[in-house]
Amino acid sequence: MRTIVTTTGTVPAPAPLPKPLTTFVGRAREIEAVVGLLQRDDARLLTLTGIGGVGKSRLALEAAQRAAGFFAAGIWHVDLGTVLSPEQVMPAVAQALGVSVGLHETTADRIAQAFGSVHGLLVLDNAEALAGASREPVALLVDCPHLHILVTTRSRLAVYGEVTYAVPPLQIEHSPDCSELEQLECVDAIELFVARARNVIPTFSLTDENAASIAQICRRLDGLPLAIEFAAARVDLIPVEAMASRLERRLGLPAAPSRDPSNRAKTIRDALEWSHELLDPEVQAAFRRLAVFSGSFDLDAAEWVIGPDVLDGLTTLADASLLAPATGRHANLRFSMLETVRAYALELLEESGELDAYFSRHADYLLNLVKQAESGLAGAEQVAWLDRLETEHDNVRLVLRWAIERRMGETALRLTGALGPFWAWHGHLVEGAGWLDQALQMASSPTPVDRAKALHRRASLAIYLGDYGTAAGFLETALAAYQESDDRLGMASALTGLGIVAADRADLASADAWHRQALEIRRALGDRPGEGLSLFNLGTVAAASGNFSDARMWHSAALAIRQELGALEGVAYSRLALGEVSVDEPEEVRELYIERAMTLFQESGDRSGLGYALMGKAQVALDSGKPGDAARHLGDALSTQLALQDRPAVMTCLERLARIASATGHPAEAARFLGAAASGRATLGTPPTPIDAGHIEQTSTQAERAIGTASFALERSAGQMESLTSIVSTATALARKIGSHLAEADSGGGTGFDLTPREREVLHLLVEGKSDREIAAELFMAPRTVSWHVGHILAKLEAESRTAAAATALRNGIV
């Protein structure tokens, strides 16, 4: 994922705002007002309020789009519609932004670190749950002085600094100065009704014969967009004259230009009930049962949960505007309900007594899906399965919440046990650990296999979080459970985990023994993916011990198996490892291994892999006597690994950068980096590898000689006391300074900004104004790969936006 690098961290570059399924109608005055507020420095927290169905989200997105030029870094959109509790708000924001949170970090702090000094707009849409967490957005504004936040919610947050804008219903009255029909055509509510009616009857238009009835319908529906869309969707079934009469009888309310919010909410509910009553009983049943889905769902899921003949019902519900095709990038057509509509459907489902039965069916569907995913994640379809699980994540959360509320611990345990790899690889570490902890505590009589698997998954997340004591305890318990049930494949997995913990704690002899035991079991079982993993782990241990010959042997064997299986993620890591350990090969050969790995990481969106690949490139540059290149790669790696909260990797980067700093005339900074890394490793319980320990000792001696023992001790102590965010900010700045200085010296003072040939090609097309997709088509690359290149270009040019990068390129004659 492309990132914008700031002074304090990284935040993913904004994706295009959600594209509405229908055109935006009216609201000229409201848009002008909201755009004006967005551009005010005294309205950095702007809340659009109003009942569900009044059009807050559409207005917010339209206004944000029109104000985009004011925000140099862009606009980030986060839909919080599926978030039900205040404590889940900031984790949901972090997930949507791609910001990973470590075990000992608060989510709000990590988001603040990521945004830093970025001048952008964060849109928090459908933020009903934000009221209980409203202090955190205010703190975010304090920590990020150039960030603006736009919130849509039914009621104001009532916090200091908030500016509110009450979204009114659509205009329903017209001026008497013009002819009736001419003036009615410009009334927002009527314009919306006609536009949506044309979706059903393309030839529909406003005429002298139907104008009065349409105006009456819009008045009866209080000018509420959602209610008007429900009505307009039925013009193929009910003539507008009959519709107006029916609404008059049903609502029983006097015509009035405005009503209080409670009456407007009743109007929305009445419109929903009226639209629901027009459905056949079979479609009504499908409607309420679809409430068990959160976010979106596809046809396969609907057929599993509702029944095999549900397609006609989905079509009918879509025609009635009670269902809509989901926006976003999906392999299959997906449907979604507005939260206002889903809340009504959920009421009907509970009243029918079917709620638990259909949630149970939904749980069965997800259990079947994650079971398929477990095998898919080990093969060539790994990336597709990770994307599929991310798409279903809102549904997973909803079903897990239902299972835990109903104390169905075994169901929760089976789901969480299967989802462990997804949570780890897609950065949902803290959330996944929380779900697993609840499931493990609640499950009273799980099968030994289910319990062992969940314990193992929980341990894996603890390893990713750097919590090795917790990980070791879970793994030992899991191993005993696997042994009790004679699950040899599970035993191999637990042994692998123990080997990883031992290696990270620098107990390389134990790590080698654990991995050899796992390899023996996997070979006996014919577990080829597992065999490849064990061979890779043995190579990693050998490399940490300095035995590069054996490391290359193990990694080559692992690569052969992973290529045979088509496990692209595994292939990428094996290629990266071979690039690092092939110390006797020419620099070009090692770089080729790593570049091929980076391509696969870019395609799969594996940010962690990209971080490690940058570290690998830095190591090759160091081994080749190119400290400037090494410094630059380490600076990029530091930003990436801090964003992912991979603290052991951050410590390694700091230690290696200290080595370069000391050798290039920056001994005081080297001492501070070493102090910070030593403090971090002491907290984590992860000492450096023997090879790195030798370099650390040499760097310490060199820096101490340069500035004296007292100054060295003082700087090292300062590094131990400094916050990790601050020390990384200093380190990345120095890395770029060293890289730029050495590159300028090598090139005689050029201004190339050290762009690679491929980055220059991308930049040339970016200056021409081409989008990522257009650049991808021209250069025969994947759009995701282009986005990754653009992120690096922005970082190297120290630009916060594509426009700024283009200006820098033209000013310096780069293209």
Short mmCIF file of C-alpha atoms in Angstrom, two decimals, residues 221-401:
data_model
loop_
_atom_site.label_atom_id
_atom_site.label_comp_id
_atom_site.label_asym_id
_atom_site.label_seq_id
_atom_site.Cartn_x
_atom_site.Cartn_y
_atom_site.Cartn_z
CA LEU A 221 -42.11 12.44 3.38
CA ASP A 222 -40.70 15.63 4.88
CA GLY A 223 -38.12 15.98 2.12
CA LEU A 224 -36.11 13.09 3.61
CA PRO A 225 -33.91 11.61 0.85
CA LEU A 226 -34.06 8.01 2.03
CA ALA A 227 -37.87 8.03 2.30
CA ILE A 228 -38.18 9.70 -1.12
CA GLU A 229 -35.91 7.05 -2.67
CA PHE A 230 -38.10 4.28 -1.19
CA ALA A 231 -41.17 5.85 -2.73
CA ALA A 232 -39.61 6.57 -6.13
CA ALA A 233 -38.40 2.97 -6.38
CA ARG A 234 -42.06 1.79 -6.49
CA VAL A 235 -43.39 3.96 -9.34
CA ASP A 236 -43.47 0.87 -11.56
CA LEU A 237 -45.98 -0.71 -9.16
CA ILE A 238 -48.04 2.24 -7.96
CA PRO A 239 -48.93 5.37 -9.98
CA VAL A 240 -47.80 8.53 -8.24
CA GLU A 241 -51.39 9.68 -7.75
CA ALA A 242 -52.27 6.50 -5.86
CA MET A 243 -48.97 6.69 -3.97
CA ALA A 244 -49.74 10.21 -2.79
CA SER A 245 -53.19 9.15 -1.60
CA ARG A 246 -51.80 6.09 0.18
CA LEU A 247 -49.12 8.10 1.98
CA GLU A 248 -51.72 10.68 3.00
CA ARG A 249 -53.82 7.98 4.66
CA ARG A 250 -50.87 6.14 6.21
CA LEU A 251 -48.98 9.06 7.71
CA GLY A 252 -52.06 10.97 8.77
CA LEU A 253 -50.00 14.09 9.33
CA PRO A 254 -50.85 17.67 8.32
CA ALA A 255 -48.79 19.25 5.59
CA ALA A 256 -46.04 21.33 7.14
CA PRO A 257 -42.78 22.82 5.93
CA SER A 258 -40.83 21.31 8.81
CA ARG A 259 -41.23 18.93 11.73
CA ASP A 260 -39.17 18.10 14.79
CA PRO A 261 -36.56 15.31 14.53
CA SER A 262 -38.69 12.75 16.34
CA ASN A 263 -41.48 13.14 13.78
CA ARG A 264 -38.97 12.91 10.96
CA ALA A 265 -37.68 9.66 12.41
CA LYS A 266 -41.26 8.40 12.44
CA THR A 267 -41.59 9.43 8.79
CA ILE A 268 -38.55 7.31 7.89
CA ARG A 269 -39.95 4.37 9.83
CA ASP A 270 -43.36 4.77 8.24
CA ALA A 271 -41.74 4.85 4.80
CA LEU A 272 -39.80 1.68 5.64
CA GLU A 273 -42.92 -0.08 6.91
CA TRP A 274 -44.90 1.00 3.87
CA SER A 275 -42.21 -0.24 1.50
CA HIS A 276 -41.93 -3.49 3.48
CA GLU A 277 -45.69 -4.10 3.35
CA LEU A 278 -45.61 -4.00 -0.45
CA LEU A 279 -43.31 -7.04 -0.51
CA ASP A 280 -44.52 -10.60 -0.91
CA PRO A 281 -44.31 -12.67 2.31
CA GLU A 282 -41.31 -14.66 0.96
CA VAL A 283 -39.40 -11.48 0.20
CA GLN A 284 -40.35 -10.02 3.59
CA ALA A 285 -38.83 -13.09 5.22
CA ALA A 286 -35.63 -12.74 3.20
CA PHE A 287 -35.45 -9.05 4.10
CA ARG A 288 -35.50 -9.57 7.86
CA ARG A 289 -33.14 -12.56 7.69
CA LEU A 290 -30.55 -10.57 5.74
CA ALA A 291 -30.12 -8.43 8.88
CA VAL A 292 -27.65 -11.04 10.18
CA PHE A 293 -25.11 -9.66 7.69
CA SER A 294 -22.98 -6.64 8.54
CA GLY A 295 -21.23 -4.47 5.98
CA SER A 296 -21.92 -6.53 2.88
CA PHE A 297 -22.56 -10.09 1.67
CA ASP A 298 -22.42 -12.03 -1.59
CA LEU A 299 -24.88 -14.40 -3.24
CA ASP A 300 -23.14 -17.52 -1.90
CA ALA A 301 -23.53 -16.29 1.67
CA ALA A 302 -27.16 -15.31 1.12
CA GLU A 303 -28.00 -18.71 -0.39
CA TRP A 304 -26.32 -20.54 2.51
CA VAL A 305 -28.04 -18.50 5.22
CA ILE A 306 -31.41 -17.63 3.64
CA GLY A 307 -31.95 -20.42 1.13
CA PRO A 308 -31.13 -21.47 -2.44
CA ASP A 309 -33.92 -19.45 -4.07
CA VAL A 310 -32.97 -16.08 -2.64
CA LEU A 311 -31.76 -14.39 -5.85
CA ASP A 312 -35.24 -13.20 -6.91
CA GLY A 313 -35.77 -11.79 -3.44
CA LEU A 314 -32.48 -9.88 -3.59
CA THR A 315 -33.48 -8.42 -6.93
CA THR A 316 -36.85 -7.33 -5.57
CA LEU A 317 -35.27 -5.74 -2.50
CA ALA A 318 -32.74 -3.91 -4.67
CA ASP A 319 -35.54 -2.63 -6.87
CA ALA A 320 -37.27 -1.32 -3.74
CA SER A 321 -34.05 0.48 -2.59
CA LEU A 322 -33.99 -1.72 0.53
CA LEU A 323 -30.78 -3.30 -0.72
CA ALA A 324 -27.96 -1.98 -2.90
CA PRO A 325 -24.88 -3.35 -4.65
CA ALA A 326 -21.93 -2.82 -2.30
CA THR A 327 -19.26 -0.33 -3.30
CA GLY A 328 -15.58 -1.27 -3.28
CA ARG A 329 -13.31 -3.80 -4.97
CA HIS A 330 -14.89 -7.24 -4.75
CA ALA A 331 -14.33 -10.38 -6.80
CA ASN A 332 -18.06 -11.21 -6.64
CA LEU A 333 -21.13 -9.00 -6.64
CA ARG A 334 -21.95 -8.05 -3.08
CA PHE A 335 -25.00 -6.40 -1.54
CA SER A 336 -25.38 -4.12 1.45
CA MET A 337 -28.08 -2.48 3.55
CA LEU A 338 -28.00 1.02 4.93
CA GLU A 339 -27.66 0.83 8.70
CA THR A 340 -31.04 2.57 9.08
CA VAL A 341 -32.65 -0.15 6.97
CA ARG A 342 -30.73 -2.97 8.66
CA ALA A 343 -31.78 -1.77 12.13
CA TYR A 344 -35.41 -2.01 11.05
CA ALA A 345 -34.86 -5.47 9.52
CA LEU A 346 -33.14 -6.62 12.71
CA GLU A 347 -36.17 -5.54 14.75
CA LEU A 348 -38.40 -7.60 12.49
CA LEU A 349 -36.07 -10.60 12.79
CA GLU A 350 -36.10 -10.43 16.58
CA GLU A 351 -39.88 -10.03 16.66
CA SER A 352 -40.24 -13.11 14.45
CA GLY A 353 -38.29 -15.26 16.93
CA GLU A 354 -35.82 -16.24 14.18
CA LEU A 355 -32.83 -14.18 15.27
CA ASP A 356 -30.73 -16.92 16.89
CA ALA A 357 -31.59 -19.47 14.22
CA TYR A 358 -30.33 -17.29 11.39
CA PHE A 359 -27.30 -16.02 13.26
CA SER A 360 -26.47 -19.69 13.83
CA ARG A 361 -26.74 -20.33 10.09
CA HIS A 362 -24.51 -17.34 9.43
CA ALA A 363 -21.97 -18.74 11.91
CA ASP A 364 -22.06 -22.10 10.09
CA TYR A 365 -21.41 -20.32 6.80
CA LEU A 366 -18.40 -18.46 8.23
CA LEU A 367 -17.03 -21.62 9.86
CA ASN A 368 -17.17 -23.35 6.49
CA LEU A 369 -15.54 -20.34 4.82
CA VAL A 370 -12.63 -20.07 7.25
CA LYS A 371 -12.07 -23.82 7.04
CA GLN A 372 -11.60 -23.42 3.28
CA ALA A 373 -9.40 -20.40 3.91
CA GLU A 374 -7.05 -22.36 6.16
CA SER A 375 -5.96 -24.60 3.30
CA GLY A 376 -6.13 -21.76 0.77
CA LEU A 377 -3.77 -19.60 2.82
CA ALA A 378 -1.05 -22.25 2.46
CA GLY A 379 -1.12 -22.31 -1.36
CA ALA A 380 -1.12 -20.25 -4.52
CA GLU A 381 -4.45 -18.56 -3.66
CA GLN A 382 -3.13 -17.06 -0.45
CA VAL A 383 -3.52 -13.41 -1.48
CA ALA A 384 -7.06 -13.99 -2.78
CA TRP A 385 -8.08 -15.66 0.47
CA LEU A 386 -6.61 -12.86 2.60
CA ASP A 387 -8.61 -10.34 0.55
CA ARG A 388 -11.75 -12.48 0.91
CA LEU A 389 -11.41 -12.66 4.69
CA GLU A 390 -10.82 -8.91 4.89
CA THR A 391 -14.03 -8.39 2.93
CA GLU A 392 -15.91 -10.62 5.38
CA HIS A 393 -14.30 -9.14 8.49
CA ASP A 394 -17.37 -7.10 9.52
CA ASN A 395 -19.49 -10.24 9.31
CA VAL A 396 -16.93 -12.15 11.37
CA ARG A 397 -17.04 -9.48 14.07
CA LEU A 398 -20.83 -9.50 14.17
CA VAL A 399 -21.07 -13.28 14.48
CA LEU A 400 -18.29 -13.42 17.09
CA ARG A 401 -20.09 -10.77 19.14
#
